[in-house]
C-alpha cells in the first residue's frame, strides 16, 4: 500500500505570510498528486491537480510543485480565508487513491 | 451546474446494514468515475470506494473491503454505497465525488456532495 505523510501537521502563520506544506509518498506516483482545502463542516475543494496544475477559479497565490515522491503546496501570501486544513491525495490507479493525514493551517 | 447530493445516512446499530445514495445532476453521469470518501469526526479524509463509468471495475479501501459494495444506476444518475457489518469505527461523514475528467480513474475529485453522516452505535 502507498503511504503518505504531510508536514507539518499544524502550521501557525499570519496574514501575508508565505507558507509551504510538504507531502511525501512511499512510492512514485509520477505527477498524479492533488491538493485539497477543507474548511470545517464543508466538503473538500480541489486546489491543484497533476502536482502543479491550478484548478480553474483557484487564486494564483496557490501553487504546487514536485514529482515522484515529494510534493509541495505553497501559498504565497496568506489571506484570511486560507486558514483551513489541507490534504494531499495521490490518484495513480484504480486501487491507489490515498489521502495524506492533513495539515491544519491556523492563525498565529 | 454539477450537483451531487448524498442521502441515506443515520444512526445504525453495530453489525447492521445501510445503503447510501448519491443523486447526480448537471453532467453526463455515465461517463465519469465516481468515488466515495469518508471523514470520521475530527479526523482526516479516507478514500472508501471507486467505480468506473460502466460499473465494471470497483475498488475499495482496505478498511471496508469485503463489507462495503459500491454500485451505480446510470439510468437514474445515482451512485450507491451498500454498507454491511457496520462497526463503530465506520462512523463518519460520507461524501460522494466525481472526478475531473471523463472516462479515466487517473483524475482528481473535482465535484463533491455536502456529505451524509453515518453513526454506528448501540
Short mmCIF file of C-alpha atoms in Angstrom, two decimals, chain A residues 66-108:
data_model
loop_
_atom_site.label_atom_id
_atom_site.label_comp_id
_atom_site.label_asym_id
_atom_site.label_seq_id
_atom_site.Cartn_x
_atom_site.Cartn_y
_atom_site.Cartn_z
CA UNK A 66 7.11 18.18 -7.24
CA UNK A 67 7.03 14.78 -8.83
CA UNK A 68 7.61 11.17 -7.92
CA UNK A 69 7.57 11.00 -4.15
CA UNK A 70 7.89 14.58 -2.89
CA UNK A 71 5.47 17.42 -3.46
CA UNK A 72 4.83 20.87 -2.05
CA UNK A 73 1.90 23.26 -1.81
CA UNK A 74 2.82 26.91 -1.44
CA UNK A 75 0.56 29.81 -0.58
CA UNK A 76 2.44 32.96 -1.50
CA UNK A 77 0.57 35.50 0.64
CA UNK A 78 -1.93 34.14 3.14
CA UNK A 79 -5.41 35.59 3.13
CA UNK A 80 -7.90 35.24 6.00
CA UNK A 81 -9.97 32.71 4.04
CA UNK A 82 -6.94 30.43 3.60
CA UNK A 83 -6.94 29.26 7.21
CA UNK A 84 -8.22 25.72 6.80
CA UNK A 85 -6.96 22.15 6.59
CA UNK A 86 -5.04 20.99 3.52
CA UNK A 87 -4.81 17.43 2.24
CA UNK A 88 -2.69 15.89 -0.47
CA UNK A 89 -4.02 12.90 -2.38
CA UNK A 90 -2.44 10.52 -4.84
CA UNK A 91 -4.63 9.07 -7.58
CA UNK A 92 -2.32 6.90 -9.62
CA UNK A 93 -4.66 3.99 -10.32
CA UNK A 94 -7.86 2.09 -9.63
CA UNK A 95 -6.83 0.80 -6.24
CA UNK A 96 -4.43 3.54 -5.44
CA UNK A 97 -6.31 6.50 -4.07
CA UNK A 98 -4.83 7.70 -0.80
CA UNK A 99 -5.07 10.91 1.20
CA UNK A 100 -2.37 12.39 3.35
CA UNK A 101 -3.16 12.96 7.04
CA UNK A 102 -3.74 16.69 6.57
CA UNK A 103 -2.10 19.97 7.60
CA UNK A 104 -4.07 22.38 9.72
CA UNK A 105 -3.21 25.97 8.90
CA UNK A 106 -4.09 28.25 11.80
CA UNK A 107 -3.81 31.93 12.53
CA UNK A 108 -0.79 32.88 14.63
#
